[in-house]
Structures are given as structure tokens and as C-alpha cells.
Coordinates of C-alpha atoms and ligand atoms in Angstrom, one line a residue:
M1 CA 0.3 0.2 -0.1
T2 CA 1.2 3.7 -1.0
E3 CA 1.5 5.4 2.3
K4 CA 1.1 9.2 2.1
R5 CA 3.2 12.2 3.6
P6 CA 1.8 12.4 7.0
R7 CA 1.3 15.9 8.9
I8 CA 1.5 15.6 12.5
G9 CA 0.9 18.6 14.8
V10 CA 2.3 18.9 18.4
V11 CA 1.1 21.2 21.0
G12 CA 3.7 20.9 24.0
S13 CA 6.5 21.5 25.8
S14 CA 10.3 21.7 25.0
N15 CA 12.7 21.1 27.2
V16 CA 16.6 20.6 27.9
D17 CA 17.5 17.4 29.5
V18 CA 20.3 17.5 32.1
V19 CA 20.9 13.5 32.6
T20 CA 23.5 12.2 34.8
Y21 CA 24.0 8.1 35.1
I22 CA 24.0 6.7 38.4
E23 CA 25.4 3.9 39.9
R24 CA 23.1 4.6 43.4
M25 CA 21.1 7.5 44.5
P26 CA 22.8 9.3 47.4
V27 CA 21.0 10.1 50.1
W28 CA 20.1 13.8 51.8
G29 CA 23.4 15.4 53.0
E30 CA 25.4 12.9 51.0
T31 CA 27.8 13.4 48.1
I32 CA 28.9 10.9 46.0
A33 CA 30.6 10.8 42.0
A34 CA 28.4 9.4 39.2
P35 CA 30.2 7.9 36.1
R36 CA 28.1 10.3 33.3
F37 CA 26.9 13.4 32.6
E38 CA 24.7 14.4 29.2
M39 CA 22.8 17.3 28.4
S40 CA 20.3 16.5 25.4
F41 CA 17.1 17.6 24.0
G42 CA 14.0 16.3 25.6
G43 CA 10.2 17.8 27.0
K44 CA 7.8 15.3 25.9
G45 CA 5.8 17.5 23.4
A46 CA 9.1 18.4 21.7
N47 CA 10.5 14.3 21.9
Q48 CA 7.0 13.4 20.1
A49 CA 7.7 16.0 17.3
V50 CA 11.2 15.3 16.5
A51 CA 10.6 11.0 16.7
A52 CA 7.4 11.7 13.7
A53 CA 9.6 14.4 11.9
K54 CA 13.0 11.5 11.8
L55 CA 10.8 9.1 11.0
G56 CA 9.3 11.2 7.6
A57 CA 6.2 13.1 8.9
D58 CA 6.2 17.0 8.0
V59 CA 5.7 18.4 11.4
V60 CA 4.4 21.8 13.2
M61 CA 5.2 22.6 16.7
V62 CA 3.6 24.7 19.1
S63 CA 5.5 25.4 22.0
K64 CA 7.2 28.5 23.8
V65 CA 11.2 28.6 25.2
G66 CA 12.7 31.4 26.9
D67 CA 14.9 34.3 25.9
D68 CA 17.9 32.2 27.6
M69 CA 20.7 30.3 25.6
L70 CA 19.0 27.0 26.0
G71 CA 15.7 28.4 23.9
E72 CA 18.2 29.3 21.0
N73 CA 19.2 25.7 20.7
V74 CA 16.4 24.3 21.2
L75 CA 15.0 26.1 17.6
G76 CA 18.2 25.3 16.3
N77 CA 17.7 21.5 17.3
F78 CA 14.1 21.3 15.2
A79 CA 15.4 23.2 12.4
A80 CA 18.1 20.8 11.9
L81 CA 15.5 18.5 12.2
G82 CA 13.2 19.8 9.7
V83 CA 10.1 20.5 12.9
D84 CA 8.6 23.8 11.9
T85 CA 9.1 26.5 14.3
K86 CA 6.8 29.1 13.1
H87 CA 4.5 28.5 16.2
V88 CA 7.5 27.8 18.8
G89 CA 7.3 31.2 20.7
R90 CA 10.0 32.8 22.7
V91 CA 9.4 34.2 26.4
A92 CA 11.3 37.4 27.4
N93 CA 12.9 37.2 30.8
Q94 CA 11.5 33.1 31.0
T95 CA 13.9 30.4 31.1
T96 CA 13.5 27.4 28.9
G97 CA 11.7 24.3 30.8
T98 CA 14.6 21.8 31.9
A99 CA 14.6 18.3 33.1
T100 CA 17.3 17.0 35.5
I101 CA 16.9 13.2 34.9
L102 CA 18.8 10.3 36.6
V103 CA 19.1 7.1 35.2
N104 CA 20.3 4.0 36.8
P105 CA 22.4 1.3 35.9
A106 CA 19.2 -0.5 34.9
G107 CA 17.9 2.4 32.6
E108 CA 15.9 3.5 34.9
N109 CA 14.8 7.3 35.5
L110 CA 13.6 9.7 37.5
I111 CA 12.9 13.0 36.6
L112 CA 12.5 16.6 38.3
I113 CA 11.0 19.1 35.5
V114 CA 11.0 23.1 35.7
K115 CA 8.3 24.3 33.4
G116 CA 10.1 27.8 32.5
A117 CA 8.3 29.0 29.3
N118 CA 6.3 25.8 29.1
G119 CA 3.9 27.4 31.5
D120 CA 3.1 30.5 29.3
L121 CA 1.8 27.9 26.1
T122 CA -1.5 29.6 26.6
P123 CA -4.9 28.7 24.4
A124 CA -4.1 32.3 22.3
D125 CA -1.1 30.1 21.2
V126 CA -3.3 27.6 19.8
D127 CA -5.7 29.9 17.9
A128 CA -2.9 31.5 16.4
A129 CA -1.4 28.2 14.8
A130 CA -5.1 27.5 13.7
A131 CA -4.4 27.5 10.2
D132 CA -1.6 25.2 10.2
L133 CA -3.1 22.7 13.0
S134 CA -6.1 22.3 10.6
R135 CA -4.6 20.6 8.1
C136 CA -2.8 18.1 10.2
D137 CA -3.8 14.5 10.3
L138 CA -3.0 14.6 14.4
I139 CA -2.2 16.8 17.1
L140 CA -0.1 15.1 19.6
L141 CA -0.8 16.8 23.2
Q142 CA 0.4 16.0 26.5
L143 CA 0.4 17.7 30.3
E144 CA 3.6 19.4 30.7
V145 CA 2.0 22.6 29.3
P146 CA -1.6 24.4 31.2
L147 CA -4.2 22.2 31.2
D148 CA -6.3 25.1 29.0
T149 CA -3.9 25.0 26.4
V150 CA -4.2 21.0 26.5
Y151 CA -8.2 21.8 26.4
A152 CA -8.5 24.3 23.8
A153 CA -6.3 22.1 21.7
L154 CA -8.7 18.8 22.1
E155 CA -11.3 21.3 21.7
F156 CA -10.0 22.5 18.7
G157 CA -9.9 18.8 17.3
K158 CA -13.3 18.3 17.3
R159 CA -14.0 21.3 16.0
H160 CA -11.7 20.8 12.6
G161 CA -12.6 17.3 12.4
V162 CA -8.9 16.4 13.5
K163 CA -8.0 13.8 15.3
T164 CA -6.0 14.4 18.5
M165 CA -4.3 12.1 20.8
L166 CA -4.0 12.7 24.5
N167 CA -0.7 11.4 26.5
P168 CA -1.6 12.4 30.2
A169 CA 1.9 12.8 31.0
P170 CA 3.4 13.3 33.6
A171 CA 0.2 11.9 35.4
L172 CA -1.7 14.3 37.0
R173 CA -5.5 14.0 39.1
A174 CA -7.4 16.8 38.0
L175 CA -7.9 16.1 34.9
D176 CA -11.7 17.3 33.5
R177 CA -12.9 13.6 32.0
D178 CA -15.5 15.5 29.6
K179 CA -12.4 17.3 27.8
V180 CA -10.2 14.2 27.9
R181 CA -13.7 12.5 25.7
L182 CA -12.4 14.9 23.7
A183 CA -9.6 13.0 22.4
S184 CA -9.7 10.6 19.6
F185 CA -6.9 8.3 21.3
V186 CA -6.0 8.3 24.7
A187 CA -2.7 6.7 25.7
P188 CA -1.4 6.5 29.2
N189 CA 1.6 4.4 31.1
E190 CA 0.6 2.1 33.7
T191 CA 1.0 4.4 36.4
E192 CA -1.2 7.2 34.4
L193 CA -3.8 4.6 33.6
A194 CA -4.1 4.4 37.3
I195 CA -4.4 7.9 38.4
L196 CA -7.4 8.8 35.5
T197 CA -9.2 5.8 37.1
G198 CA -8.3 5.5 40.1
L199 CA -8.1 1.8 40.2
P200 CA -5.5 -0.8 40.7
V201 CA -3.0 -1.4 37.5
E202 CA -0.9 -4.6 39.5
T203 CA -1.7 -7.3 37.2
E204 CA -2.9 -7.6 33.7
E205 CA -6.6 -8.0 34.9
E206 CA -6.7 -4.8 36.5
V207 CA -4.8 -2.9 33.7
A208 CA -7.9 -4.0 31.4
A209 CA -10.3 -3.4 33.6
A210 CA -8.7 0.1 33.9
A211 CA -8.7 0.5 30.0
N212 CA -12.4 -0.8 29.9
L213 CA -13.6 1.8 32.4
L214 CA -12.2 4.4 30.3
I215 CA -14.0 3.1 26.9
A216 CA -17.2 2.5 28.9
D217 CA -16.5 6.4 30.2
G218 CA -16.6 7.4 26.4
I219 CA -13.3 7.4 25.7
E220 CA -13.0 6.2 21.7
T221 CA -9.6 4.4 21.9
V222 CA -7.1 3.6 24.7
I223 CA -3.8 2.8 24.0
V224 CA -1.9 1.6 27.4
T225 CA 2.0 1.4 27.1
L226 CA 3.5 -0.8 28.9
G227 CA 6.7 -0.9 29.0
A228 CA 8.6 -4.3 28.8
R229 CA 5.5 -5.8 28.2
G230 CA 4.3 -4.0 25.0
A231 CA 1.2 -2.0 24.4
L232 CA -2.8 -2.8 25.0
L233 CA -5.5 -1.3 22.7
A234 CA -9.0 -1.0 24.6
T235 CA -11.8 0.0 22.0
P236 CA -15.7 -0.4 22.3
E237 CA -14.9 -3.8 19.9
G238 CA -12.7 -4.9 22.9
L239 CA -9.0 -5.6 24.1
K240 CA -6.2 -6.5 21.9
P241 CA -2.5 -7.0 23.6
I242 CA 0.3 -5.5 21.1
P243 CA 3.2 -8.1 22.0
P244 CA 6.5 -6.9 23.1
V245 CA 10.0 -6.6 21.6
K246 CA 12.5 -7.4 23.5
V247 CA 16.1 -5.4 24.2
D248 CA 18.7 -4.8 26.5
A249 CA 17.5 -1.5 28.2
A250 CA 20.3 1.3 28.7
D251 CA 18.0 4.1 29.3
S252 CA 14.0 4.3 29.0
T253 CA 14.0 8.0 28.9
G254 CA 11.8 9.3 26.1
A255 CA 10.6 5.7 24.9
G256 CA 6.9 6.6 25.7
D257 CA 7.4 9.8 23.5
A258 CA 9.3 7.6 20.9
F259 CA 6.4 5.3 20.5
I260 CA 3.5 8.0 20.4
G261 CA 5.6 9.8 17.8
S262 CA 6.0 7.0 15.7
F263 CA 2.5 5.8 16.1
A264 CA 1.2 9.2 14.8
R265 CA 3.5 9.2 11.9
Y266 CA 2.5 5.6 10.7
F267 CA -1.0 6.1 11.9
A268 CA -1.5 9.1 9.7
A269 CA 0.2 7.8 7.1
G270 CA -2.8 5.6 6.3
V271 CA -0.9 2.2 8.5
S272 CA -3.5 0.2 10.2
L273 CA -4.1 0.7 13.8
E274 CA -2.8 -2.3 15.1
A275 CA 0.0 -2.4 12.6
A276 CA 1.0 1.0 13.7
L277 CA 1.0 -0.3 17.3
G278 CA 3.5 -2.7 15.9
K279 CA 5.8 -0.3 14.5
A280 CA 5.6 1.9 17.8
T281 CA 6.5 -0.9 20.1
R282 CA 9.4 -1.7 17.9
Y283 CA 10.4 1.7 17.6
A284 CA 10.3 2.3 21.0
A285 CA 12.1 -0.7 21.8
D286 CA 15.3 0.1 19.8
S287 CA 15.6 3.8 21.6
V288 CA 15.8 2.5 25.0
T289 CA 19.0 0.4 23.4
K290 CA 20.5 3.9 23.3
R291 CA 21.1 6.6 26.0
G292 CA 18.9 10.3 26.2
A293 CA 15.9 11.1 24.4
Q294 CA 15.8 12.3 20.9
K295 CA 19.1 11.1 20.2
S296 CA 17.9 7.6 21.1
F297 CA 15.3 7.9 18.1
A298 CA 16.0 6.0 15.2
T299 CA 16.0 8.2 11.6
E300 CA 13.5 6.4 8.7
A301 CA 16.5 4.8 7.3
E302 CA 17.7 3.2 10.5
F303 CA 14.1 2.2 11.2
K304 CA 13.9 0.5 8.3
A305 CA 17.0 -1.4 8.3
I306 CA 15.7 -2.3 11.9
C307 CA 12.6 -3.4 10.4
A308 CA 14.1 -5.7 7.9
T309 CA 16.5 -7.1 10.4
A310 CA 13.4 -8.0 12.7
G311 CA 11.1 -9.6 9.8
R312 CA 14.5 -11.6 8.5
A313 CA 14.7 -12.8 12.2
S314 CA 11.1 -13.9 12.9
Ligands
RIB1 O1 9.5 11.6 28.6 C1 10.7 12.0 28.7 C2 11.0 13.7 29.0 O2 10.5 13.8 30.3 C3 12.0 14.0 28.8 O3 12.9 14.3 27.7 C4 11.9 15.0 29.9 O4 12.6 16.3 29.1 C5 10.5 15.1 30.7 O5 10.0 15.9 30.1

């Protein structure tokens, strides 16, 4: 089947990630040495935009950065990767968003966010990008920018017949269910699913029950990302597990974003829902074998080679 060129909009955050790879956590008052430090481009919105762009989608980013050196660099990174930045504003006297990230030897992370300019993205910025967003196949949203802006983008999508995908990350308790229902896809991880539903998600059965609750609540399609256990697709027609791709994890930072950005790219190109989820699972798995967020995302050529090798191996 011939793919159409996908066009993705992202209304979301842009960060600089300050990453320290640690052997163990210090306790309060203790100083210890860590083996490695890196700075790289991140932010859930920017990561999803970059994954889609690296895979060949046309991507328009609606975001805010500070008037600092980091903001300059974030804009340069988007430009180098072909992401359209005409709706990325610079906020005077504000810092660019940052994420201080600690990664342990198992590749697990913990993240501290300073919102900076991401906190200044407003519904008016969604309106200002209306002409470009209305031409998108899919608009991606996360929760690192003000909720009113996320809601405005969900309403925009509904009004203009543009599909939207809400990745409710980082998890927030205070989401308005009526607004969440506007999304064509809601894609939480297990923690976010537990917080969205108030249900336990320890077992497969509990995850399924929580996903079904969202469907019963009127959400069109729920995609639960389960890390090394793959993903779960829930629709009014039923549940479908998406099998994992096994890899040795080096750093899981940005894996969820790799999943969503790559899913968006393939789904918007006309690939079926399940096939696009299969691609996203493989793309995200590959990203955890490398360090960092955006820099761990494969290009379209690299990913084609990965898929071809996997095809030969299976
Ligand atoms: O999802 C990973 C991202 O979360 C990191 O890049 C960091 O910036 C935080 O926003």
C-alpha cells in the first residue's frame, strides 16, 4: 500500500534534559561520584515531534522556549531536524524548560521538571496556529503545558475534524473527563492509567479493567503503554494486546514519546491501527537500547533497516 505523507501537529513542551547516569542514589546530605553526565534535547512534546519528524513526517510544533541560550539551541535542534518552528515562541525574561534526570544502571529514570516557558503556552497560541493545525492528520498533546491549553487543542481538534491523541503524562489527578473524552486516542502508561481511573493496575486483569473503564466512560480508543510488556489497545470492540519487542535496556528516557511519535507518523500515513502500534512498539524498544531521549530515536532509514532485520529473524 502506498503511504501518504503524514502531517503531525504537536502542542506541547520543549525542554533541555540534564542527565546524570548514577550507580546509586545519594541520600540527603551525602555527596557521591556518578560515572557520566549528558545534556540533550527533550520535553515530551518536543520528543514526540522529533520522533515523527525523524521518521519522515511533516511536523508543526506549537511550543514556547525562554529567551536564554537553551531556547536558542532548542530552536536550532528543531530546525536541524526539519520540525516547523513558526509557532514556537520565545518568552522574555523566562528560562527554557529543563528536566533534571537521573538514570540508574537498569536504565530506569527519575525526572524533575522546571516548566519555565512551557508554563506560558496559552490557548491563544493554539488559535494562532489554527491554519497549520487544521491541516494536520493528528495533533499530539501531553501534560507538560497548562491544562487550559491542552483542553483548547482538544476542542480545536473536535471543531475542525482533526484527530487528537492525549498522552496524559506526567500523570495529573485533576483532569476534566469531559475534555479527555474529546480525544480520539488517550495513551497513558500504567501509572497514568491508575491515576486517571483511580483503579489498581498491578496485574494484567487490573490493567484491562482500568482500560475498559475509560472506554465505558466514552473514550474512543485507549492505548496503554506497558514498557517491556508491550502495549494494550482498548476500543468499544474489545481489548487487543500488542506484544513487546525484547531488548537490553540502557536508558528508558523518552521511550513513551518514541512510541507516540512513531505511532502518530505511521497511523497518519494510513497504516492500520494495530500495525502502527506494532511499529511503535519496535521503535520505542530500539530507543531504550541507546542513551537519551531524542538522540536515541532512529531515523526513517535506520528504522527500516531495524524492521527488515527483525523480519528476517522472525
Ligand atoms: O518523556 C521524557 C521527557 O520527560 C524528557 O525528555 C524530559 O524532558 C521530560 O519532559
